[in-house]
XYZ file of C-alpha atoms in Angstrom:
618
model
C 24.309 126.677 74.530
C 26.110 128.226 71.566
C 24.165 126.467 68.741
C 21.827 129.613 68.044
C 24.735 132.013 67.502
C 26.536 129.332 65.142
C 23.530 128.819 63.138
C 22.760 132.326 62.763
C 26.385 133.211 61.462
C 25.974 130.375 59.248
C 22.568 131.837 57.735
C 24.114 135.153 57.471
C 27.187 133.861 55.403
C 24.737 131.721 53.267
C 22.687 134.997 52.545
C 25.951 136.636 51.522
C 26.991 133.748 49.342
C 23.621 133.354 47.489
C 22.938 136.791 46.791
C 26.540 137.561 45.790
C 26.209 135.021 42.805
C 22.780 136.431 41.483
C 24.007 139.111 39.141
C 26.090 136.638 37.221
C 23.085 134.193 37.494
C 21.051 136.555 35.691
C 23.429 137.081 32.777
C 23.671 133.438 32.607
C 20.139 132.681 32.385
C 19.471 135.425 29.607
C 22.319 133.811 27.872
C 20.668 130.295 28.221
C 17.320 131.782 27.108
C 19.065 133.216 23.851
C 20.845 129.901 23.049
C 17.939 127.685 23.559
C 15.579 130.264 21.463
C 18.165 130.015 18.821
C 18.078 126.187 18.788
C 14.538 125.926 18.390
C 13.836 128.827 16.191
C 13.787 127.025 12.941
C 11.526 124.376 14.207
C 9.336 125.287 17.382
C 7.254 122.524 18.448
C 4.094 123.795 20.132
C 4.546 127.487 19.419
C 2.105 128.729 22.032
C 3.740 126.499 24.836
C 7.161 127.409 23.734
C 6.317 131.153 24.239
C 4.488 130.752 27.376
C 7.521 128.519 28.947
C 10.372 131.064 27.903
C 8.216 134.180 28.725
C 7.810 132.582 32.161
C 11.509 131.752 32.223
C 12.340 135.430 31.574
C 9.983 136.817 33.967
C 11.251 134.471 36.713
C 14.761 135.796 35.793
C 13.763 139.395 36.191
C 12.015 138.570 39.303
C 15.475 137.104 40.714
C 17.045 140.054 39.990
C 14.263 142.132 41.664
C 14.908 139.998 44.908
C 18.480 140.706 44.630
C 18.201 144.534 44.357
C 15.720 144.319 47.193
C 18.085 142.414 49.478
C 20.878 145.037 48.474
C 18.783 148.056 49.312
C 17.126 146.726 52.520
C 19.371 143.809 53.797
C 17.728 144.035 57.320
C 14.325 143.902 56.272
C 13.824 140.180 57.175
C 15.885 137.597 59.244
C 18.701 135.745 57.370
C 16.887 132.515 57.308
C 13.876 134.126 55.473
C 16.357 135.663 52.951
C 17.461 132.121 52.237
C 13.908 130.864 52.157
C 13.061 133.553 49.565
C 15.942 132.769 47.386
C 14.964 129.202 47.321
C 11.463 130.090 46.272
C 13.140 132.187 43.421
C 14.992 129.295 42.465
C 12.193 127.028 42.080
C 10.440 129.663 39.742
C 13.543 130.360 37.893
C 14.621 126.678 37.359
C 10.966 125.457 36.497
C 11.023 126.505 32.937
C 14.417 125.311 31.653
C 13.922 121.766 33.415
C 10.407 121.388 31.671
C 11.739 122.636 28.422
C 13.393 119.506 27.752
C 10.032 118.461 26.439
C 10.527 120.475 23.521
C 13.652 118.613 22.464
C 11.796 115.064 22.541
C 9.075 116.482 20.396
C 11.132 118.146 17.722
C 12.211 116.764 14.205
C 15.868 117.049 15.047
C 17.196 113.876 16.732
C 20.153 115.753 18.260
C 18.250 118.286 20.198
C 17.491 116.172 23.274
C 21.577 115.800 23.698
C 22.211 119.204 23.081
C 19.380 120.395 25.553
C 20.624 118.188 28.165
C 24.072 119.516 27.864
C 22.587 123.227 28.432
C 20.784 121.764 31.550
C 23.861 120.025 32.937
C 25.781 123.454 32.574
C 22.922 125.182 34.423
C 22.988 122.469 37.174
C 26.848 123.073 37.456
C 26.035 126.762 37.981
C 23.735 125.641 40.648
C 26.209 123.587 42.443
C 28.657 126.426 42.457
C 26.235 129.078 43.700
C 23.684 127.278 45.778
C 25.515 124.164 46.776
C 26.358 125.524 50.427
C 22.402 125.495 51.387
C 20.427 122.420 51.384
C 17.227 124.326 50.521
C 18.361 126.191 47.687
C 20.214 123.214 46.208
C 17.464 120.841 46.758
C 14.760 122.709 45.036
C 16.893 123.636 42.104
C 18.657 120.445 40.921
C 15.722 117.937 40.896
C 13.922 120.515 38.788
C 16.560 120.779 36.216
C 17.776 117.200 35.821
C 14.942 114.689 36.823
C 12.553 115.639 33.946
C 15.695 114.779 31.486
C 16.347 111.520 33.098
C 12.650 110.558 32.948
C 12.308 111.533 29.391
C 15.449 109.751 28.319
C 14.694 106.504 30.059
C 11.177 106.647 28.460
C 12.749 106.847 25.000
C 13.570 102.949 25.216
C 16.832 103.192 23.175
C 20.267 102.143 24.124
C 21.963 105.500 23.679
C 19.150 107.531 25.726
C 19.163 104.985 28.383
C 23.030 105.289 28.853
C 22.617 108.894 28.550
C 19.755 108.616 31.414
C 22.230 106.606 33.679
C 24.954 109.160 33.409
C 22.506 111.782 34.261
C 21.517 109.936 37.354
C 25.053 109.199 38.318
C 25.893 113.065 37.934
C 22.761 113.759 40.074
C 23.923 111.600 42.871
C 27.584 112.903 42.560
C 26.497 116.477 42.786
C 24.439 115.910 45.832
C 27.214 114.153 47.545
C 29.682 116.460 46.961
C 27.236 119.367 47.832
C 26.637 117.839 51.186
C 30.550 117.619 51.694
C 30.607 121.355 50.812
C 28.079 122.039 53.285
C 29.668 120.440 55.975
C 33.194 121.972 55.231
C 31.206 125.585 54.928
C 29.663 124.928 58.554
C 33.074 124.060 59.840
C 34.716 127.073 58.330
C 31.775 129.315 59.846
C 32.000 127.805 63.045
C 35.755 128.216 63.417
C 35.268 132.204 62.334
C 32.635 132.143 65.032
C 34.819 130.711 67.805
C 37.602 133.080 66.830
C 35.165 135.987 67.117
C 33.641 134.708 70.145
C 37.393 134.627 71.672
C 38.358 137.996 70.250
C 35.108 139.482 71.994
C 35.989 137.560 75.151
C 39.493 138.850 75.200
C 38.336 142.407 74.345
C 35.680 142.410 77.203
C 38.324 141.007 79.537
C 40.555 143.793 78.551
C 37.907 146.287 79.279
C 37.184 144.885 82.434
C 40.973 145.128 83.280
C 41.349 148.504 82.097
C 38.185 149.604 84.157
C 39.652 147.718 87.256
C 43.050 149.675 86.662
C 41.363 152.952 86.233
C 39.095 152.397 89.408
C 42.150 151.250 91.351
C 44.072 154.436 90.136
C 41.061 156.502 91.195
C 40.782 154.884 94.573
C 44.422 155.360 95.445
C 44.290 158.876 94.315
C 41.403 159.578 96.643
C 42.641 157.416 99.442
C 46.191 159.197 99.214
C 44.373 162.613 99.510
C 42.397 161.749 102.484
C 45.165 160.287 104.129
C 47.650 163.042 103.355
C 45.265 165.601 104.774
C 45.202 164.378 108.588
C 48.950 163.541 108.261
C 49.681 167.003 107.054
C 47.703 168.588 109.855
C 49.338 166.148 112.435
C 52.658 167.137 111.217
C 51.967 170.980 111.675
C 50.405 170.500 114.783
C 53.146 168.613 116.151
C 55.807 171.085 115.133
C 53.790 173.874 116.818
C 54.250 171.825 120.190
C 57.880 172.718 120.261
C 57.065 176.556 120.155
C 58.557 177.804 123.584
C 56.304 180.684 123.599
C 53.062 178.581 123.427
C 51.011 178.402 126.675
C 49.883 175.411 128.397
C 46.290 176.073 127.244
C 47.627 176.470 123.644
C 49.476 173.237 123.946
C 46.336 171.363 125.286
C 44.358 172.849 122.361
C 46.939 171.575 119.819
C 47.057 168.140 121.412
C 43.311 167.828 121.150
C 43.532 168.837 117.507
C 46.127 166.209 116.924
C 44.122 163.459 118.883
C 41.129 164.475 116.567
C 43.000 163.991 113.379
C 44.568 160.682 114.601
C 40.834 159.512 115.213
C 39.935 160.621 111.623
C 42.893 158.898 110.124
C 42.353 155.686 112.290
C 38.563 155.818 111.027
C 39.632 156.123 107.224
C 42.202 153.302 107.699
C 39.497 151.006 109.446
C 37.210 151.918 106.593
C 39.541 151.048 103.906
C 40.823 147.997 105.822
C 36.943 146.967 106.038
C 36.609 147.121 102.255
C 39.967 145.171 101.793
C 38.646 142.534 104.136
C 35.275 142.204 102.156
C 37.248 142.071 98.749
C 39.861 139.484 100.067
C 36.921 137.052 101.255
C 38.244 136.643 104.819
C 35.094 137.924 106.188
C 32.917 135.363 107.876
C 29.161 135.122 107.780
C 27.920 133.516 111.182
C 24.254 133.405 110.922
C 21.864 133.177 113.918
C 18.353 133.458 114.796
C 17.574 136.913 116.774
C 14.789 139.492 117.232
C 15.049 142.056 114.804
C 13.795 144.784 117.314
C 16.800 144.273 119.414
C 19.194 145.055 116.542
C 16.897 148.035 115.848
C 17.235 149.011 119.355
C 21.150 148.695 119.398
C 21.633 150.626 116.286
C 18.891 153.513 117.030
C 20.574 153.920 120.489
C 23.703 154.717 118.827
C 22.374 157.157 116.361
C 19.686 158.965 118.187
C 21.851 161.450 119.855
C 23.665 162.319 116.569
C 20.062 162.799 115.086
C 18.968 164.836 117.749
C 21.921 167.188 117.735
C 21.037 167.956 114.112
C 17.158 168.541 114.988
C 16.126 165.113 113.298
C 13.796 162.484 114.359
C 14.806 158.923 114.328
C 11.812 156.758 114.039
C 12.074 153.071 114.344
C 9.105 150.842 113.389
C 8.143 148.192 115.898
C 8.430 144.839 114.769
C 8.147 141.188 116.125
C 10.150 139.735 113.239
C 12.609 137.185 113.780
C 15.240 136.772 111.180
C 18.125 134.422 110.406
C 21.187 136.424 109.511
C 24.704 137.657 110.798
C 23.744 140.382 113.499
C 27.238 141.630 113.434
C 27.447 142.199 109.725
C 23.838 143.662 109.629
C 24.587 146.123 112.341
C 27.498 147.482 110.308
C 24.926 147.712 107.364
C 22.489 149.597 109.481
C 25.103 151.855 110.996
C 26.522 152.930 107.844
C 23.156 153.568 106.289
C 21.861 155.595 109.362
C 25.242 157.550 109.371
C 24.901 158.473 105.864
C 21.255 159.578 106.303
C 22.182 161.737 109.451
C 24.913 163.322 107.704
C 22.846 164.255 104.416
C 19.612 165.149 106.087
C 19.167 168.707 107.099
C 15.684 168.694 108.690
C 12.694 166.137 108.787
C 13.125 162.600 109.973
C 14.839 159.278 109.394
C 12.781 156.096 109.435
C 14.190 152.628 109.921
C 11.797 149.471 109.696
C 10.828 145.967 108.477
C 8.354 145.279 105.630
C 6.944 141.985 104.769
C 6.150 143.088 101.137
C 4.453 139.876 100.138
C 7.523 137.491 101.180
C 6.769 134.481 103.097
C 10.301 133.449 103.966
C 11.484 136.787 105.197
C 11.012 140.537 104.184
C 12.893 143.628 103.684
C 14.823 146.305 105.905
C 14.145 149.755 104.733
C 16.081 152.954 105.909
C 14.528 156.032 104.522
C 15.345 159.675 105.206
C 14.051 163.217 104.094
C 17.427 164.426 102.898
C 18.889 166.158 99.900
C 18.104 163.051 97.701
C 20.284 161.837 94.842
C 19.872 162.443 91.070
C 19.100 159.202 89.092
C 22.254 159.808 87.036
C 24.192 159.335 90.335
C 22.509 156.148 91.635
C 25.518 153.965 90.255
C 28.183 156.113 91.243
C 27.375 156.590 94.952
C 28.664 153.198 95.393
C 32.023 153.830 94.040
C 34.879 154.230 96.506
C 35.356 157.713 97.847
C 32.828 159.272 95.634
C 30.159 161.660 97.319
C 27.446 163.663 95.515
C 27.282 166.595 97.759
C 30.731 166.869 98.913
C 32.901 168.056 95.756
C 35.404 169.746 98.078
C 36.144 166.338 99.776
C 35.534 167.778 103.288
C 36.440 164.961 105.620
C 33.860 166.161 108.142
C 31.258 164.755 105.639
C 32.940 161.338 105.598
C 35.067 159.853 102.796
C 32.578 158.236 100.572
C 33.393 154.425 101.829
C 30.143 153.694 103.799
C 27.828 152.845 100.699
C 30.251 150.810 98.828
C 30.826 148.936 102.299
C 27.275 148.351 102.674
C 26.711 147.046 99.048
C 29.519 144.655 99.673
C 28.173 143.575 103.067
C 24.590 143.018 101.650
C 26.087 141.102 98.691
C 28.304 138.914 101.147
C 24.878 138.231 103.111
C 23.257 137.120 99.766
C 21.077 140.084 99.251
C 20.855 142.874 96.805
C 20.608 146.466 97.914
C 18.191 148.785 96.042
C 18.056 152.423 95.979
C 15.039 154.990 95.446
C 15.985 158.537 95.440
C 15.261 161.825 93.783
C 16.621 165.347 94.552
C 14.748 166.894 97.356
C 12.695 163.815 97.949
C 14.993 162.006 100.195
C 16.260 158.471 99.878
C 15.218 154.966 100.604
C 17.726 152.071 100.836
C 16.289 148.484 100.898
C 17.609 144.929 101.140
C 16.265 141.536 101.620
C 16.386 139.355 104.992
C 15.741 135.758 105.630
C 12.981 134.793 108.174
C 14.137 132.962 111.443
C 12.944 130.414 113.828
C 11.728 132.043 117.247
C 12.066 128.566 118.793
C 15.845 128.691 117.934
C 16.682 132.242 119.605
C 19.664 131.224 122.205
C 20.022 134.833 123.531
C 19.285 138.267 123.322
C 21.439 140.566 121.516
C 21.359 143.185 124.067
C 22.303 141.163 126.905
C 25.806 141.888 127.753
C 27.807 138.548 128.414
C 28.789 138.003 132.001
C 32.375 136.754 131.459
C 33.693 134.125 133.786
C 37.168 136.007 133.684
C 36.250 139.465 134.517
C 40.036 140.912 134.455
C 43.390 140.011 132.645
C 45.164 140.799 135.888
C 47.757 137.923 136.363
C 47.487 136.391 132.999
C 50.564 135.011 131.116
C 50.810 136.288 127.463
C 53.599 135.240 125.290
C 54.075 137.864 122.037
C 55.788 136.991 119.105
C 56.570 139.899 116.366
C 59.879 140.671 114.652
C 59.015 144.353 114.770
C 60.796 145.884 118.073
C 58.112 148.863 118.183
C 55.161 146.659 117.912
C 56.477 144.458 120.477
C 57.322 147.281 123.049
C 53.780 148.725 122.383
C 51.970 145.175 123.126
C 54.299 144.563 126.030
C 53.626 148.171 127.446
C 49.803 147.759 126.816
C 49.349 144.270 128.428
C 51.433 145.220 131.319
C 49.035 148.109 132.351
C 46.355 145.497 132.157
C 48.214 143.555 134.688
C 49.428 140.664 132.451
C 52.752 139.078 132.852
C 54.333 139.523 129.297
C 57.019 137.840 127.528
C 57.955 139.432 124.426
C 60.088 137.369 121.683
C 61.170 137.970 118.070
C 60.644 134.679 116.398
C 59.433 131.099 116.790
C 62.762 129.844 118.097
C 62.792 132.293 121.048
C 59.257 131.492 121.659
C 59.807 127.751 121.984
C 62.826 128.453 124.092
C 60.750 130.585 126.720
C 58.322 127.717 126.709
C 61.035 125.216 127.447
C 62.449 127.602 130.111
C 59.101 127.039 131.924
C 56.980 130.018 130.769
C 53.464 128.767 130.552
C 51.395 131.355 128.613
C 47.411 131.763 128.958
C 47.682 133.455 125.602
C 49.933 133.589 122.363
C 49.729 136.649 120.265
C 51.659 136.279 117.042
C 52.010 138.504 114.119
C 51.276 136.826 110.685
C 54.435 138.041 108.702
C 57.670 136.863 110.558
C 61.302 136.882 109.729
C 63.175 134.242 107.801
C 59.969 133.464 105.572
C 58.103 132.120 108.455
C 54.279 132.988 109.055
C 52.427 133.317 112.206
C 50.277 130.163 111.360
C 53.535 127.950 111.331
C 54.882 129.707 114.333
C 51.511 128.956 116.310
C 51.504 125.310 115.125
C 55.045 124.860 116.606
C 54.215 126.551 119.718
C 50.991 124.749 120.452
C 52.649 121.312 119.855
C 55.288 122.454 122.487
C 52.622 123.586 124.904
C 50.897 120.281 124.501
C 54.223 118.447 125.185
C 54.463 120.484 128.394
C 50.921 119.753 129.465
C 49.597 123.103 128.826
C 46.030 122.607 127.194
C 44.211 125.931 127.984
C 46.386 128.390 125.946
C 44.574 130.490 123.709
C 46.320 131.797 120.421
C 45.456 134.835 118.293
C 47.108 135.830 115.001
C 47.522 139.597 114.258
C 47.913 140.599 110.656
C 48.147 143.467 108.199
C 47.389 141.363 105.286
C 44.161 141.520 103.554
C 44.320 138.938 100.692
C 46.166 135.756 101.484
C 45.062 132.244 100.761
C 46.212 131.012 103.956
C 44.267 133.617 105.876
C 41.171 132.678 103.809
C 41.799 128.995 104.869
C 42.522 129.868 108.566
C 38.964 132.051 108.470
C 37.310 129.056 106.939
C 38.573 127.079 109.938
C 37.321 129.504 112.452
C 40.886 130.443 113.645
C 40.887 133.935 115.229
C 42.487 136.523 113.206
C 42.716 140.267 114.005
C 43.427 142.773 111.177
C 45.727 145.732 111.945
C 45.259 148.492 113.155
C 43.826 146.793 116.242
C 42.490 148.986 118.878
C 43.101 148.208 122.736
C 39.350 147.639 123.363
C 39.034 145.126 120.604
C 42.285 143.414 121.569
C 40.930 142.984 125.328
C 37.425 142.189 124.186
C 38.851 139.167 122.019
C 41.333 138.021 124.636
C 38.599 137.903 127.484
C 36.309 136.046 124.794
C 38.963 133.610 124.053
C 39.672 132.816 127.868
C 35.900 132.790 128.645
C 35.412 130.212 125.936
C 38.599 128.159 126.848
C 37.729 128.115 130.434
C 33.946 126.888 129.668
C 35.358 124.301 127.419
C 37.541 122.947 129.976
C 34.805 122.860 132.396
C 32.893 120.625 130.090
C 35.469 118.381 128.847
C 39.184 118.728 130.451
C 40.851 116.966 127.519
C 39.312 119.289 124.881
C 41.724 121.032 122.647
C 39.342 124.097 121.751
C 41.334 126.046 124.380
C 44.181 126.416 121.986
C 42.351 128.353 119.616
C 40.564 125.918 117.588
C 36.695 124.897 116.993
C 33.631 126.938 117.054
C 34.650 129.094 119.878
C 37.605 130.651 117.927
C 35.120 131.117 115.368
C 33.451 133.500 117.585
C 36.457 135.149 118.386
C 37.276 135.553 114.727
C 33.948 137.141 114.304
C 34.995 139.912 116.668
C 37.003 141.480 113.994
C 33.782 142.185 112.292
C 32.537 144.232 114.937
C 32.121 148.085 114.721
C 35.393 149.742 115.247
C 36.134 150.794 118.794
């Protein structure tokens, strides 16, 4: 997988090594020309061939210098491998003349010239080994041209001393090739080690940059969140102080209380949005897919936002569709709700359109939400998915939202396995689009708009065991459940819960906080409570964990097992809806199989209850 980057690094280093030696080689070859001409000057065999040979040698040497200057001036003109091949071609031309010039030594009247000329060639071969030995092409094209003619001519002399010299030259030829091969392997290992270090350094630098960006994003997130959280808290504090004014009239008190309630609702909405993001980031949000008619989901969401759109003079148009899709309707409803809420908020006149398009897909299609609003400049397309960022709200007016809707939408679409795309321009509105998978009409089990008829219509008379080490939360739960007609037993820890069961309290439901005193978790407490209930013959008790934690490996494991978990803050409506659903499923399971253990909060039914935590906030 990394062979190409390593080979490129090897080629780049080879180019630097090869061309770095060329100025020295240029001087060396001129010196070689001068020495050979001086040796033969007194007795030049075949003068015309001699002049032609050494003229060619000089021209090739100058051409090599020209190639070096061209590389120095335009190093990026060709690829590294092409520079290497050009250098090898230069080597063929440069060493052809000195290699062939040994012929003049064997045709000279001086008998010692062949040996002297051979020494010169061996010296040049040593230079080739030092400068070109790291590249197989440059070495293989230079060394044979230099040495093979000498070896052949010495062997053809048929004398003892020439034969010995030929054998020595052949041995030198083989040895220099072996050493060159080992040098090439060493060179490659050095380059590979350098590339690995460079790759590691780049990886560490990238990870450092990601960490720094994450830290900066977290800082921005907390800065914006603290601002938006402090605003309603500050208003609530001032309004609460004004309630103590003895001169205030009852109508003023009522108006102040109404303002407090609105700020509390805004604070709760912001908390819920932040916690939604935290749940998505922590991985505890479950995707529960089913086959359903998309028109029913469009109708649900449309009915929710038509009054808001009409109040702003906008038309909300929903394209009719007969499509059946296979997806999580709860999470998909949150995506569409956020997109429509955003469209209503930032559209001053015109219309909002929501519909389904096939767009050539056989296995599904795309859901689109379009508006005729203010639009988004292209430079802002990436930033609008950052938490607390709003293009048209620089004053951070909470009435225009908090900038968490689109980040939530993007994470939900990614969780569902799709990709959210945006087309928008200032003054031309915005279009958000994401894919959905086709469903099977034959596998639709119920309508989304059919409200379930619970087998247990009331909580009155239900016995509930509450486990929480916070006295104020325990008191609040006891008061709320008591108003619903429940018989409540509140305990602070696992030991008190087991004691209550041993004393004869048989709960229909057990509510337990996740973080308890003495380093115990709610999961451990519920396990002990369920075991005690089974020993006393109580098999239809449902269990429910309530937690403020967002990122816990145990919570992820519980979510994967389908164990019901509600995340704080939990509204009264959500708590009641979840309890009634758990009791309904437990009763239905008991009717089918009296020995089933699903009533204790396990199995697929509890998975449905767990999914209640992903419904829009009540």
